[in-house]
Every structure is written in C-alpha cells, then in structure tokens.
Amino acid sequence: MLSKFLSGWLLAPSVSSLGPDIDHLYNIVLVLTAVVFVLTEGALIYFCLRYRTRPDQKASPSHGNTTAEAIWTAIPAAIMIALGIMSQNLWAKLRQPKNFPEPAITVRVMAEQWLWHFKYDGPDGEVEVQNDFHIPVNQAVRFELTSQDVIHGFYIPDLRINQDAVPGLTSMVWVQATKTGQYELRCTQFCGTNHYQMKGQLTVETPEEFQAWLKSSKAAAF
C-alpha cells in the first residue's frame, strides 16, 4: 500500500552506473523537503490555534527573538551548503569532460523538430539512425549533442540522463548502462507544436548484439 502511494514520488529503479548516486541525492532532498513541510505546516496550525483572537485577551506586541532567528537561518544555510557540495561532486562526474571515463563508443546526437538523429562510426563508415538507437551494456558511452533548430532536452529517465541540445553548441554527457532492455527517450524542452512527437527508444544490449546491430545498420550522414 505504501509503495503504491509513494510510486508517484519515488524514481523508478536506475539502470546506469551513477544512477544510485543521483537517486541518493534525490532521496535526501525529498526527505528534507518532507520534514520541512511537516514542521512548517505544523507550526502554522499551532500558531493559528495558540494565538487566535479571543474576546477576553488583548494582543501583545513581539519584537522577535535573535537566538531563534540565528538558529533558523544557520541550519538551512548549513543544509544548503552541504547539498551544494554533494551536488557539485556528482555534477563534476557527470558533466565535466575531463572526468569522463574513456568511452567505448561515441554517439553524435542531432536534434531537430521533431526527430532525433544518432551517428556512429561503423565498420563501413558512418552509421546514422533516427529515434531508435542502441548502446552496449556495461560500457561507457559518450553522447555529443547539438541541435539543428531550437533547444531540445535529451532525457532518458531510467539512465538518469538529462542534457539540453542547443543550436551552435556541442554538449557532452556520458553514461554506462548496467542492465539490458528498452528505455524511452523524451524531450524535456517545449520545442514546438509537435513536441509530443519528440520521442525515441534506446535499446541496451550485449556488446556482441550491439556490434551485430551496427553492422546491419545502413551507413549515412546527417
């Protein structure tokens, strides 16, 4: 029962190497938010009842409490600093190319209204596919993203990848999938009237299956 209630709030199990770290940080923020919400709403209800208007009681002014103000300022500040440090360390692993592992393959991604192009270096030259693309499991894959027209969002929730594709700019992100299967690619930026069509499908498979798929794909350019 509880798992069904929380299903809309909790992330689906991750299938990437850094997914557990991302989920851990998300769960910390979720718990902190829930605790703060309960405390603030509880305090609001308490003060509404405790200091409600009464016919036989006159209002008394209050000029605040310096100690209390220092405490409720220092604690959130410390929490925000800690979360910032944790986020920065994880961000550096995900987004800074100097920290990327050596990729087994590099996939060049071109987004356009309303289509995804994926280009690989295949055995017989460059191989291009649209929307439906593949990567090998347990191998580092680097994505180099750009856009032909407007900003698009390259988002694979099960792999915890979310990177904008921006016209005139090449953005890089990497992932190492840990489980074979098929996963949905979505666009997180409203990119036009047919934004709802901006979908794709990722297939994670064994290295042998991936090489067989690559060989069977036709060579093409963007």
mmCIF file of C-alpha atoms in Angstrom:
data_model
loop_
_atom_site.group_PDB
_atom_site.id
_atom_site.type_symbol
_atom_site.label_atom_id
_atom_site.label_comp_id
_atom_site.label_asym_id
_atom_site.label_seq_id
_atom_site.Cartn_x
_atom_site.Cartn_y
_atom_site.Cartn_z
ATOM 1 C CA MET A 1 0.000 0.000 0.000
ATOM 2 C CA LEU A 2 2.754 2.456 0.964
ATOM 3 C CA SER A 3 4.794 1.641 -2.142
ATOM 4 C CA LYS A 4 1.763 2.391 -4.357
ATOM 5 C CA PHE A 5 1.197 5.691 -2.552
ATOM 6 C CA LEU A 6 4.838 6.704 -2.992
ATOM 7 C CA SER A 7 5.181 5.417 -6.563
ATOM 8 C CA GLY A 8 4.440 8.846 -7.999
ATOM 9 C CA TRP A 9 7.132 10.452 -5.849
ATOM 10 C CA LEU A 10 9.905 7.879 -5.967
ATOM 11 C CA LEU A 11 12.115 7.318 -9.006
ATOM 12 C CA ALA A 12 11.958 4.090 -10.979
ATOM 13 C CA PRO A 13 14.992 1.827 -10.406
ATOM 14 C CA SER A 14 18.022 3.193 -12.256
ATOM 15 C CA VAL A 15 19.949 1.200 -14.839
ATOM 16 C CA SER A 16 23.154 3.255 -15.006
ATOM 17 C CA SER A 17 26.400 3.247 -13.037
ATOM 18 C CA LEU A 18 25.858 6.694 -11.483
ATOM 19 C CA GLY A 19 22.110 6.223 -11.064
ATOM 20 C CA PRO A 20 22.342 5.157 -7.388
ATOM 21 C CA ASP A 21 24.332 8.315 -6.552
ATOM 22 C CA ILE A 22 21.743 10.503 -8.273
ATOM 23 C CA ASP A 23 18.902 8.686 -6.527
ATOM 24 C CA HIS A 24 20.631 9.028 -3.159
ATOM 25 C CA LEU A 25 20.866 12.792 -3.556
ATOM 26 C CA TYR A 26 17.261 12.982 -4.770
ATOM 27 C CA ASN A 27 16.030 10.981 -1.768
ATOM 28 C CA ILE A 28 17.919 13.248 0.635
ATOM 29 C CA VAL A 29 16.278 16.322 -0.879
ATOM 30 C CA LEU A 30 12.874 14.598 -0.846
ATOM 31 C CA VAL A 31 13.160 13.669 2.841
ATOM 32 C CA LEU A 32 14.403 17.128 3.829
ATOM 33 C CA THR A 33 11.560 18.741 1.903
ATOM 34 C CA ALA A 34 9.008 16.469 3.577
ATOM 35 C CA VAL A 35 10.398 17.194 7.050
ATOM 36 C CA VAL A 36 10.415 20.955 6.478
ATOM 37 C CA PHE A 37 6.887 20.817 5.081
ATOM 38 C CA VAL A 38 5.542 18.912 8.100
ATOM 39 C CA LEU A 39 7.322 21.209 10.566
ATOM 40 C CA THR A 40 6.220 24.445 8.914
ATOM 41 C CA GLU A 41 2.622 23.350 8.420
ATOM 42 C CA GLY A 42 2.523 22.009 11.972
ATOM 43 C CA ALA A 43 3.868 25.316 13.290
ATOM 44 C CA LEU A 44 1.314 27.221 11.199
ATOM 45 C CA ILE A 45 -1.590 25.212 12.636
ATOM 46 C CA TYR A 46 -0.212 25.540 16.170
ATOM 47 C CA PHE A 47 0.183 29.327 15.972
ATOM 48 C CA CYS A 48 -3.253 29.726 14.388
ATOM 49 C CA LEU A 49 -4.783 27.919 17.359
ATOM 50 C CA ARG A 50 -2.477 29.221 20.080
ATOM 51 C CA TYR A 51 -2.697 32.895 19.125
ATOM 52 C CA ARG A 52 -6.208 33.082 17.724
ATOM 53 C CA THR A 53 -8.363 36.066 18.595
ATOM 54 C CA ARG A 54 -10.118 35.823 21.968
ATOM 55 C CA PRO A 55 -12.623 38.310 23.365
ATOM 56 C CA ASP A 56 -11.032 38.424 26.825
ATOM 57 C CA GLN A 57 -7.394 38.720 25.692
ATOM 58 C CA LYS A 58 -5.555 41.762 24.333
ATOM 59 C CA ALA A 59 -2.853 41.490 21.689
ATOM 60 C CA SER A 60 0.718 41.844 22.920
ATOM 61 C CA PRO A 61 3.451 43.020 20.507
ATOM 62 C CA SER A 62 6.577 40.941 19.949
ATOM 63 C CA HIS A 63 9.915 42.225 18.640
ATOM 64 C CA GLY A 64 11.308 38.825 17.715
ATOM 65 C CA ASN A 65 13.990 36.566 19.160
ATOM 66 C CA THR A 66 17.565 36.973 17.942
ATOM 67 C CA THR A 67 18.612 33.470 19.062
ATOM 68 C CA ALA A 68 15.706 31.789 17.289
ATOM 69 C CA GLU A 69 16.324 33.809 14.136
ATOM 70 C CA ALA A 70 20.017 32.869 14.143
ATOM 71 C CA ILE A 71 19.142 29.172 14.528
ATOM 72 C CA TRP A 72 16.555 29.026 11.752
ATOM 73 C CA THR A 73 18.935 30.891 9.457
ATOM 74 C CA ALA A 74 22.080 28.887 10.251
ATOM 75 C CA ILE A 75 20.532 25.408 9.963
ATOM 76 C CA PRO A 76 19.042 25.868 6.449
ATOM 77 C CA ALA A 77 22.246 27.592 5.331
ATOM 78 C CA ALA A 78 24.330 24.625 6.520
ATOM 79 C CA ILE A 79 21.980 22.178 4.788
ATOM 80 C CA MET A 80 22.129 24.137 1.521
ATOM 81 C CA ILE A 81 25.936 24.253 1.623
ATOM 82 C CA ALA A 82 26.128 20.502 2.237
ATOM 83 C CA LEU A 83 23.707 19.785 -0.626
ATOM 84 C CA GLY A 84 25.658 22.143 -2.863
ATOM 85 C CA ILE A 85 28.910 20.300 -2.194
ATOM 86 C CA MET A 86 27.277 16.914 -2.800
ATOM 87 C CA SER A 87 25.648 18.153 -5.998
ATOM 88 C CA GLN A 88 28.864 19.687 -7.310
ATOM 89 C CA ASN A 89 30.842 16.480 -6.789
ATOM 90 C CA LEU A 90 28.225 14.463 -8.640
ATOM 91 C CA TRP A 91 27.877 17.129 -11.337
ATOM 92 C CA ALA A 92 31.621 17.042 -11.959
ATOM 93 C CA LYS A 93 31.466 13.294 -12.630
ATOM 94 C CA LEU A 94 28.530 13.660 -15.000
ATOM 95 C CA ARG A 95 29.208 16.896 -16.849
ATOM 96 C CA GLN A 96 32.905 17.789 -16.871
ATOM 97 C CA PRO A 97 34.603 16.057 -19.837
ATOM 98 C CA LYS A 98 37.955 15.852 -18.022
ATOM 99 C CA ASN A 99 36.309 13.479 -15.541
ATOM 100 C CA PHE A 100 34.675 11.267 -18.169
ATOM 101 C CA PRO A 101 35.960 7.694 -18.484
ATOM 102 C CA GLU A 102 37.427 6.656 -21.809
ATOM 103 C CA PRO A 103 34.341 5.810 -23.894
ATOM 104 C CA ALA A 104 33.901 2.513 -25.673
ATOM 105 C CA ILE A 105 31.858 4.361 -28.295
ATOM 106 C CA THR A 106 30.880 7.951 -29.035
ATOM 107 C CA VAL A 107 27.401 8.755 -30.313
ATOM 108 C CA ARG A 108 26.790 12.096 -32.023
ATOM 109 C CA VAL A 109 23.237 13.280 -31.498
ATOM 110 C CA MET A 110 21.493 15.840 -33.684
ATOM 111 C CA ALA A 111 18.072 17.034 -32.552
ATOM 112 C CA GLU A 112 15.575 18.703 -34.845
ATOM 113 C CA GLN A 113 11.859 19.404 -34.904
ATOM 114 C CA TRP A 114 10.708 16.687 -34.257
ATOM 115 C CA LEU A 115 13.285 13.973 -34.676
ATOM 116 C CA TRP A 116 16.442 12.527 -33.118
ATOM 117 C CA HIS A 117 19.433 11.605 -35.309
ATOM 118 C CA PHE A 118 22.193 9.352 -33.958
ATOM 119 C CA LYS A 119 25.500 8.915 -35.752
ATOM 120 C CA TYR A 120 28.045 6.165 -35.027
ATOM 121 C CA ASP A 121 31.424 5.292 -36.503
ATOM 122 C CA GLY A 122 30.612 1.919 -38.043
ATOM 123 C CA PRO A 123 32.728 -0.763 -39.724
ATOM 124 C CA ASP A 124 31.847 0.584 -43.191
ATOM 125 C CA GLY A 125 31.841 4.278 -42.408
ATOM 126 C CA GLU A 126 29.427 6.457 -40.507
ATOM 127 C CA VAL A 127 26.128 4.910 -39.495
ATOM 128 C CA GLU A 128 23.071 7.048 -38.839
ATOM 129 C CA VAL A 129 19.758 6.020 -37.301
ATOM 130 C CA GLN A 130 16.725 8.014 -36.268
ATOM 131 C CA ASN A 131 14.839 7.830 -32.955
ATOM 132 C CA ASP A 132 15.578 4.124 -32.361
ATOM 133 C CA PHE A 133 19.201 3.743 -31.213
ATOM 134 C CA HIS A 134 21.358 1.179 -29.390
ATOM 135 C CA ILE A 135 24.271 1.098 -26.942
ATOM 136 C CA PRO A 136 26.202 -1.789 -25.342
ATOM 137 C CA VAL A 137 25.679 -2.696 -21.699
ATOM 138 C CA ASN A 138 28.429 -2.176 -19.085
ATOM 139 C CA GLN A 139 30.448 0.069 -21.393
ATOM 140 C CA ALA A 140 30.976 3.824 -21.135
ATOM 141 C CA VAL A 141 29.183 5.702 -23.904
ATOM 142 C CA ARG A 142 29.738 9.381 -24.665
ATOM 143 C CA PHE A 143 26.976 11.451 -26.253
ATOM 144 C CA GLU A 144 27.865 14.622 -28.139
ATOM 145 C CA LEU A 145 24.685 16.653 -28.552
ATOM 146 C CA THR A 146 23.687 19.593 -30.690
ATOM 147 C CA SER A 147 20.501 20.910 -32.293
ATOM 148 C CA GLN A 148 19.555 21.933 -35.799
ATOM 149 C CA ASP A 149 16.869 24.452 -34.863
ATOM 150 C CA VAL A 150 15.696 25.075 -31.280
ATOM 151 C CA ILE A 151 16.680 23.838 -27.821
ATOM 152 C CA HIS A 152 15.709 20.224 -27.171
ATOM 153 C CA GLY A 153 16.064 18.184 -23.974
ATOM 154 C CA PHE A 154 17.790 14.785 -24.246
ATOM 155 C CA TYR A 155 16.252 12.846 -21.333
ATOM 156 C CA ILE A 156 16.411 9.115 -20.614
ATOM 157 C CA PRO A 157 14.860 8.799 -17.137
ATOM 158 C CA ASP A 158 15.845 5.174 -16.498
ATOM 159 C CA LEU A 159 19.500 6.031 -17.141
ATOM 160 C CA ARG A 160 19.277 9.363 -15.283
ATOM 161 C CA ILE A 161 20.495 11.346 -18.314
ATOM 162 C CA ASN A 162 19.173 14.858 -18.903
ATOM 163 C CA GLN A 163 21.119 17.234 -21.155
ATOM 164 C CA ASP A 164 19.934 20.065 -23.391
ATOM 165 C CA ALA A 165 20.811 20.012 -27.079
ATOM 166 C CA VAL A 166 21.491 23.646 -28.058
ATOM 167 C CA PRO A 167 21.902 25.071 -31.590
ATOM 168 C CA GLY A 168 25.506 26.065 -32.327
ATOM 169 C CA LEU A 169 26.832 24.309 -29.219
ATOM 170 C CA THR A 170 28.116 20.775 -28.665
ATOM 171 C CA SER A 171 27.256 19.439 -25.213
ATOM 172 C CA MET A 172 28.665 16.203 -23.855
ATOM 173 C CA VAL A 173 27.345 13.703 -21.352
ATOM 174 C CA TRP A 174 28.234 10.085 -20.685
ATOM 175 C CA VAL A 175 26.507 7.029 -19.319
ATOM 176 C CA GLN A 176 27.227 3.408 -18.545
ATOM 177 C CA ALA A 177 24.107 1.284 -18.679
ATOM 178 C CA THR A 178 24.039 -1.647 -16.246
ATOM 179 C CA LYS A 179 21.028 -3.587 -17.499
ATOM 180 C CA THR A 180 19.844 -4.654 -20.934
ATOM 181 C CA GLY A 181 16.391 -3.655 -22.095
ATOM 182 C CA GLN A 182 14.461 -0.945 -23.907
ATOM 183 C CA TYR A 183 14.101 2.534 -22.440
ATOM 184 C CA GLU A 184 12.253 5.655 -23.528
ATOM 185 C CA LEU A 185 13.922 8.854 -24.711
ATOM 186 C CA ARG A 186 11.957 12.047 -24.111
ATOM 187 C CA CYS A 187 12.401 15.715 -24.931
ATOM 188 C CA THR A 188 12.169 17.915 -21.831
ATOM 189 C CA GLN A 189 12.059 21.253 -23.670
ATOM 190 C CA PHE A 190 8.902 22.533 -25.327
ATOM 191 C CA CYS A 191 10.243 22.644 -28.860
ATOM 192 C CA GLY A 192 7.162 23.471 -30.920
ATOM 193 C CA THR A 193 3.659 22.398 -31.831
ATOM 194 C CA ASN A 194 4.632 18.735 -32.339
ATOM 195 C CA HIS A 195 6.722 18.491 -29.184
ATOM 196 C CA TYR A 196 4.725 15.413 -28.168
ATOM 197 C CA GLN A 197 6.261 13.552 -31.121
ATOM 198 C CA MET A 198 9.818 14.164 -29.918
ATOM 199 C CA LYS A 199 10.349 10.639 -28.619
ATOM 200 C CA GLY A 200 12.857 7.891 -29.133
ATOM 201 C CA GLN A 201 13.732 4.420 -27.925
ATOM 202 C CA LEU A 202 17.027 3.215 -26.544
ATOM 203 C CA THR A 203 17.962 -0.455 -26.668
ATOM 204 C CA VAL A 204 20.693 -1.572 -24.276
ATOM 205 C CA GLU A 205 22.139 -4.913 -25.329
ATOM 206 C CA THR A 206 25.239 -7.056 -25.039
ATOM 207 C CA PRO A 207 28.374 -5.854 -26.883
ATOM 208 C CA GLU A 208 28.006 -8.709 -29.366
ATOM 209 C CA GLU A 209 24.385 -7.805 -30.106
ATOM 210 C CA PHE A 210 25.341 -4.161 -30.433
ATOM 211 C CA GLN A 211 28.080 -4.892 -32.978
ATOM 212 C CA ALA A 212 25.675 -7.056 -34.962
ATOM 213 C CA TRP A 213 23.088 -4.223 -34.963
ATOM 214 C CA LEU A 214 25.740 -1.717 -36.005
ATOM 215 C CA LYS A 215 26.821 -3.861 -38.947
ATOM 216 C CA SER A 216 23.240 -4.286 -40.100
ATOM 217 C CA SER A 217 22.512 -0.556 -39.997
ATOM 218 C CA LYS A 218 22.980 1.483 -43.150
ATOM 219 C CA ALA A 219 25.799 3.988 -43.403
ATOM 220 C CA ALA A 220 24.576 7.524 -43.771
ATOM 221 C CA ALA A 221 25.370 11.108 -42.805
ATOM 222 C CA PHE A 222 23.264 13.755 -41.129
#
